[in-house]
Every structure is written in structure tokens, then in C-alpha cells.
Amino acid sequence: MATIPVDSRVNSKTAEFFSRQHRMLIDGRFVPAASGKTFPVYNPATGEEVARVPEAEAEDVDRAVTAARRAFDSGPWSRMSPSQRGQLIWKLADLLEANLDEFAEIESLDNGKPFSVARVADLPLSIDMFRYMAGWATKITGSTLPFSDAFHSYTLREPIGVVGQIIPWNFPLLMAVWKLAPALAAGCCVVLKVAEQTPMTALRLAELIEQAGFPAGVVNILTGYGEGAGAPLAEHPLVDKVAFTGSTEVGKLIVKASAGNLKKVSLELGGKSPAIIFPDADLERAIPGTASAIFFNQGQCCCAGSRLFVHESVYDKVLQGVSDIAGGIRVGAGIDPKTEMGPLVSEEQFDRVTGFIDSGVREGARVAVGGKRHGNRGYFVQPTVLTHTKPEMKVVREEIFGPVVCAESFSDSDLDRVAREANNTIYGLAASVWTRDLSTAHKMARLIRSGTVWINCHNVFDASLPFGGYKQSGWGREMGEEVLHNYTELKAVTAAL
Ligand code: ADP
């Protein structure tokens, strides 16, 4: 087949992977789409096509769901001991670790993010998540409920069944692992539909899943578009549960699609997270901390600190500091070792983010730094700080999902009023509070209506920390013990004695 122009800086194994004829994993076999259709994958640093992958549609979804159903209802997975399941998940972590650099390169070429970041963030977090959940496989238990001498009652926590999982493109591998690891630990069988923009690491992971020895049908991985493959998965009558990460808009469609058989739903959706700097904050930490809160991963984080609230007494200093950092970030192709910020994932995102900046300026915001395209090819946007924003502006209300922060000052010393302003959003995913005062920090942690509150830090993740949203940021939690509730049903058993 034709050689595809991947970046000459990647190693030959990565280049060879991109040039393969890609197949989806259905029922333990690597197969093309039933229709034979494929769609292109682009390198966002150049806009060039770097691979073609199968375009799954309803028929492929049906084949995958049928395979998962069989693997769950009568196949080996549900009969395998939790210990054996845990060992397989752990083995997958080992295989991922053994191929860490290759995965980081694939992720960088496909998503745009710096290779150096994928290596130290996406990959270790993914490996750790598999190991953390491998441990949980043997620890999912019920309890005894001694309410009466006349009865013996206990609960069983059982796998929910066949799970449809739909993920976004911002952390392609990590989002796949956040979904797969707990579902498998709980004993579920899975059909995973990856984002059309970034299918590559999941396809490579599919190979490791086979290598690890997961029985056929336990994990099925589909590449396809949202309407073509995601919607039929969310609607499928043989799917017991759908787990979705993506935009709030599509999350609402998932809820509607799931109504046919009332499948259980968990959603990890958008955010417009505040980062709040109090006058007593350690600015040496708060300035780089809040800059990284927005610029990490090109701003493409659902928990990005996209609304910066700074007390007026330190506002000028913070604004200067964050703007200096923004102006000094080395933007370039993710595969270049010097790069600190890569391109946005796609042309569509590039248009969306630059459109938001333009709308902010039209509504009266000022650009303190950035605001423009970087370079003249690929989907690069300069790290951008907007000031003079007002709560009713689109840039303040809506999730931009790019490297754009809206900075505002506040004068209030009343924490309830500061929190009210921070909570003035339809979202409730995360927030960070920057202060040296313990009482301020913990009072704010209680007042803020979001699933995560960071104190003197932002974007800190661990497999053990539950993550998810209040309000329109979602339903349920990812990670931690809590995520197991997404993938289990609780049964109460009562015997008369
Ligand atoms: P973004 O706007 O960040 O691209 P989306 O919410 O559109 O995020 O996409 C997240 C995931 O949802 C992707 O895998 C996408 O293909 C999928 N998706 C998009 N539309 C639908 C839909 N109508 N039904 C099911 N999945 C969808």
C-alpha cells in the first residue's frame, strides 16, 4: 500500500503502524467496516492525511454488541474469576508500559499534543489506571444487612452487562482507559467507539488487548463518526449501559437515545472552571499554576481553568505574569522535543476557537496576549488571555475548549459572593482556589458547586480520585472506587430463616 507521509522524526515502528491497513476489533478479530468504507485521519500539525481507518456504521455496531452480549451472557468473561480478570488487566498495563514511547508518538501525531507531555502524563496515567482497576477486580463486594433475626439479608454487586462507551479526542488513549479499565474490572463486556478525530492509539491498544489474551468479544473497538456509529450504539437495545465523555450538547442526545430500553447512563461533559486567586495567595505558585490550568493540552481539557478570577489587589501582577507565560510558550509540532504547546486537534476546533476569540473582541473583550493563529499551516492558536470580559459574554458563558482564558478582577472579601460569581455557570466540573489561608480554602471548597476543587493546584489527577460533574457537567464519576458504581448493579438478597 502507499507510503503515508508521517513525520520523519518518529521512529520506524510508529511510522510502520500509521502505514498499516487499519482494522477494528470485533469479536476477537481485526475487521474492516461491513460497508468497506474508511475515513481519513489527519496530523493536526500539518493538516496532512496520515492514515485511513474503517468507518463503522449500524451494522458494525450490531456485530460488536452481539459479540459483547455473547461474551457476557454465555462466554468466558462472566465465568472467569475476578482474580483472573484482574491479572489480564494488569498484563495490559505491562504491555502498554513496554510500548510507552510508541504510544506517546502515535498520540502526538494523531492528536497534536507534545510527545513529551504524552510520555509523562497520558501514558503513565493510563498505565496506572489499568493497574488501579486491576486491583479493584477482586475487591468488589456486597455487605450483610442484619435488620432482623428472622431474615438473612446481603447485597451482591454484579456487573451491569454490556456497556457502550463513547469517548472524545482530547486525551484519546487516557479516555479509552478511563472507560475500559473499570468496566472490565467490574466484569462487563464493552463496545468502545473512539472519537473520529483520534482513533489511532485505541487501534494500537486493540492489538495489545489481543496480545494480553482477553477472550473474544469482551472488548470491541470501533472507529466511526458520532451519528454513524455513536448514535446506533447509544440506541442499541442489547446495550445495558452507555458511558459517554464529550460535549454537553451530545450528552443530551445520548440521554434521549438511551431512553428506548432505559439503559443506564453516565456522562462526563463540559466545563467552564474558575481559578480563583485571593490576595494572600503565593503568587510564585498561583501564576504558573493558573497559566498551566488553561494552557495544558492546548486548553482542550474539560476541567481547564478558563475563567480566571483575581482579587483586584494582585490583579495587575497576576495578569502580567500569566500573559508573560502565555507569550513565552513554545508552540510547535508535538513531535518536536522543544514544543510546549501543540496544535488544536482539527480544523473544526481551530475555526471554533478562533471564532470564540473574535466574538469576545466583538463584544468588548480585549486581547492582553495572543488572539491569533500561530504559523500558516496546521491548526495552531496562540495562547490567549482576554480581559474586560463580562459575565454575559459568550466567551465567558460557553466552553471554548482551546487555549483562551477570560481574566476578571473581584473586589469582594465576602466568600459567599465570590463563590456565587464562580458558580455563575451551567457547568460544575472543577475549580481551583489559590490562597494561603486554610479557612478561606476549605470554606471555598464547600461553597463551590463542582465535582472537583483543587487548592493551590489545578489539573491534578489520580486513578483513586473520583472525577465528574455537578449541574450540566455530567452524571456519575470516573475513577476512584466511585466509578465502579457506573458499571455494577446492586442486588439485595433476603432469606427467611
Ligand atoms: P467534541 O465537540 O469535543 O468533538 P463531541 O461531544 O461532539 O465532542 O464528541 C464526543 C464523542 O461523541 C465522539 O466520539 C463523537 O463521535 C461522539 N458523538 C458525536 N455525536 C454523537 C451522537 N449524536 N451520538 C453518539 N455519539 C456522538
Short mmCIF file of C-alpha atoms in Angstrom, two decimals, residues 139-303:
data_model
loop_
_atom_site.label_atom_id
_atom_site.label_comp_id
_atom_site.label_asym_id
_atom_site.label_seq_id
_atom_site.Cartn_x
_atom_site.Cartn_y
_atom_site.Cartn_z
CA LYS A 139 -12.47 -6.16 45.86
CA ILE A 140 -15.96 -5.54 44.53
CA THR A 141 -18.12 -6.82 47.35
CA GLY A 142 -21.57 -6.58 48.90
CA SER A 143 -22.47 -6.36 52.56
CA THR A 144 -24.63 -8.14 55.11
CA LEU A 145 -27.61 -6.25 56.49
CA PRO A 146 -28.66 -7.65 59.87
CA PHE A 147 -32.02 -5.93 60.22
CA SER A 148 -33.92 -8.86 61.79
CA ASP A 149 -33.25 -12.23 63.46
CA ALA A 150 -35.89 -13.73 61.19
CA PHE A 151 -34.04 -12.94 57.97
CA HIS A 152 -30.57 -13.17 56.49
CA SER A 153 -30.00 -10.32 54.01
CA TYR A 154 -26.99 -9.43 51.95
CA THR A 155 -26.14 -7.48 48.82
CA LEU A 156 -24.36 -8.63 45.68
CA ARG A 157 -22.62 -6.10 43.46
CA GLU A 158 -22.86 -7.55 39.96
CA PRO A 159 -21.58 -6.37 36.56
CA ILE A 160 -24.13 -4.27 34.71
CA GLY A 161 -23.66 -6.27 31.49
CA VAL A 162 -22.83 -4.95 28.03
CA VAL A 163 -21.52 -1.41 28.07
CA GLY A 164 -21.36 1.05 25.15
CA GLN A 165 -18.62 3.64 25.64
CA ILE A 166 -18.18 6.79 23.56
CA ILE A 167 -15.11 8.97 24.05
CA PRO A 168 -13.67 12.30 22.85
CA TRP A 169 -10.38 13.29 21.22
CA ASN A 170 -8.60 15.41 23.86
CA PHE A 171 -6.89 12.51 25.69
CA PRO A 172 -7.59 9.70 23.23
CA LEU A 173 -5.80 6.86 25.00
CA LEU A 174 -6.46 8.02 28.54
CA MET A 175 -10.19 8.44 27.89
CA ALA A 176 -10.29 4.91 26.45
CA VAL A 177 -8.57 3.58 29.57
CA TRP A 178 -10.77 5.56 31.98
CA LYS A 179 -13.67 3.77 30.35
CA LEU A 180 -12.28 0.27 29.70
CA ALA A 181 -10.44 -0.33 32.99
CA PRO A 182 -13.35 -0.04 35.45
CA ALA A 183 -15.85 -1.75 33.13
CA LEU A 184 -13.54 -4.74 32.74
CA ALA A 185 -12.68 -4.84 36.43
CA ALA A 186 -16.41 -4.94 37.20
CA GLY A 187 -16.87 -7.88 34.81
CA CYS A 188 -18.65 -6.06 31.97
CA CYS A 189 -18.13 -6.57 28.24
CA VAL A 190 -17.51 -3.47 26.19
CA VAL A 191 -18.10 -1.83 22.82
CA LEU A 192 -15.91 1.29 22.69
CA LYS A 193 -16.48 3.92 19.97
CA VAL A 194 -13.48 6.23 19.78
CA ALA A 195 -13.50 9.82 18.52
CA GLU A 196 -13.31 10.13 14.74
CA GLN A 197 -10.52 12.74 15.04
CA THR A 198 -8.18 10.49 17.07
CA PRO A 199 -8.67 6.75 16.55
CA MET A 200 -5.03 5.67 16.40
CA THR A 201 -3.91 4.81 19.95
CA ALA A 202 -7.11 2.86 20.59
CA LEU A 203 -6.44 0.77 17.48
CA ARG A 204 -2.93 0.04 18.74
CA LEU A 205 -4.38 -0.73 22.18
CA ALA A 206 -6.72 -3.23 20.49
CA GLU A 207 -3.63 -5.14 19.38
CA LEU A 208 -2.33 -5.24 22.96
CA ILE A 209 -5.74 -6.42 24.18
CA GLU A 210 -5.45 -9.37 21.82
CA GLN A 211 -1.84 -9.95 22.84
CA ALA A 212 -2.80 -9.96 26.52
CA GLY A 213 -5.30 -12.73 25.83
CA PHE A 214 -8.71 -11.20 26.53
CA PRO A 215 -11.40 -13.63 25.32
CA ALA A 216 -13.15 -12.78 22.04
CA GLY A 217 -15.98 -10.26 22.34
CA VAL A 218 -15.00 -8.92 25.78
CA VAL A 219 -13.58 -5.73 24.28
CA ASN A 220 -14.69 -4.44 20.87
CA ILE A 221 -13.23 -1.23 19.48
CA LEU A 222 -14.97 0.71 16.73
CA THR A 223 -13.78 3.67 14.68
CA GLY A 224 -16.52 5.81 13.21
CA TYR A 225 -18.41 9.08 13.36
CA GLY A 226 -20.78 10.22 16.07
CA GLU A 227 -24.01 9.97 14.12
CA GLY A 228 -22.97 6.92 12.10
CA ALA A 229 -21.58 4.77 14.92
CA GLY A 230 -22.08 6.58 18.25
CA ALA A 231 -25.82 7.07 17.87
CA PRO A 232 -26.63 3.42 16.99
CA LEU A 233 -24.52 2.32 19.97
CA ALA A 234 -26.36 4.66 22.35
CA GLU A 235 -29.69 3.40 20.97
CA HIS A 236 -28.91 -0.31 20.78
CA PRO A 237 -31.49 -2.40 22.67
CA LEU A 238 -28.94 -5.03 23.76
CA VAL A 239 -26.67 -2.49 25.45
CA ASP A 240 -27.31 -2.25 29.20
CA LYS A 241 -25.39 0.92 29.86
CA VAL A 242 -23.82 3.78 27.97
CA ALA A 243 -20.86 5.75 29.29
CA PHE A 244 -20.12 8.97 27.43
CA THR A 245 -17.45 11.64 27.64
CA GLY A 246 -17.78 14.67 25.38
CA SER A 247 -19.77 17.84 24.91
CA THR A 248 -22.83 18.67 26.98
CA GLU A 249 -24.78 19.06 23.73
CA VAL A 250 -24.06 15.48 22.61
CA GLY A 251 -24.53 14.26 26.21
CA LYS A 252 -28.15 15.36 25.98
CA LEU A 253 -28.55 13.41 22.70
CA ILE A 254 -27.12 10.33 24.44
CA VAL A 255 -29.72 10.62 27.19
CA LYS A 256 -32.51 10.75 24.59
CA ALA A 257 -31.02 7.87 22.58
CA SER A 258 -30.75 5.70 25.68
CA ALA A 259 -34.45 6.06 26.55
CA GLY A 260 -35.62 3.21 24.26
CA ASN A 261 -34.52 0.45 26.65
CA LEU A 262 -33.83 2.81 29.59
CA LYS A 263 -30.18 1.88 29.61
CA LYS A 264 -28.17 3.29 32.49
CA VAL A 265 -26.18 6.38 31.56
CA SER A 266 -23.07 8.07 32.91
CA LEU A 267 -21.84 11.34 31.42
CA GLU A 268 -18.64 13.32 31.77
CA LEU A 269 -19.34 16.60 29.98
CA GLY A 270 -18.15 20.15 29.55
CA GLY A 271 -16.89 22.71 31.98
CA LYS A 272 -16.10 26.37 32.45
CA SER A 273 -13.98 26.02 35.53
CA PRO A 274 -12.99 29.00 37.67
CA ALA A 275 -9.48 29.53 39.04
CA ILE A 276 -9.75 31.99 41.93
CA ILE A 277 -6.72 33.86 43.25
CA PHE A 278 -7.13 35.51 46.67
CA PRO A 279 -4.95 38.45 47.75
CA ASP A 280 -2.87 36.33 50.14
CA ALA A 281 -2.04 33.65 47.54
CA ASP A 282 1.55 32.57 46.93
CA LEU A 283 1.82 34.20 43.50
CA GLU A 284 5.01 32.32 42.68
CA ARG A 285 2.79 29.22 42.56
CA ALA A 286 -0.52 30.77 41.57
CA ILE A 287 0.72 32.50 38.39
CA PRO A 288 2.32 29.46 36.73
CA GLY A 289 -0.38 27.25 38.24
CA THR A 290 -3.29 29.15 36.73
CA ALA A 291 -1.44 29.57 33.40
CA SER A 292 -0.97 25.82 33.22
CA ALA A 293 -4.60 25.35 34.31
CA ILE A 294 -5.71 26.82 30.99
CA PHE A 295 -2.84 26.16 28.59
CA PHE A 296 -2.17 22.49 29.41
CA ASN A 297 -3.18 20.25 26.49
CA GLN A 298 -3.78 23.35 24.30
CA GLY A 299 -6.68 24.22 26.61
CA GLN A 300 -8.51 21.10 25.43
CA CYS A 301 -9.39 19.87 28.92
CA CYS A 302 -12.95 19.68 30.19
CA CYS A 303 -11.65 20.98 33.55
#
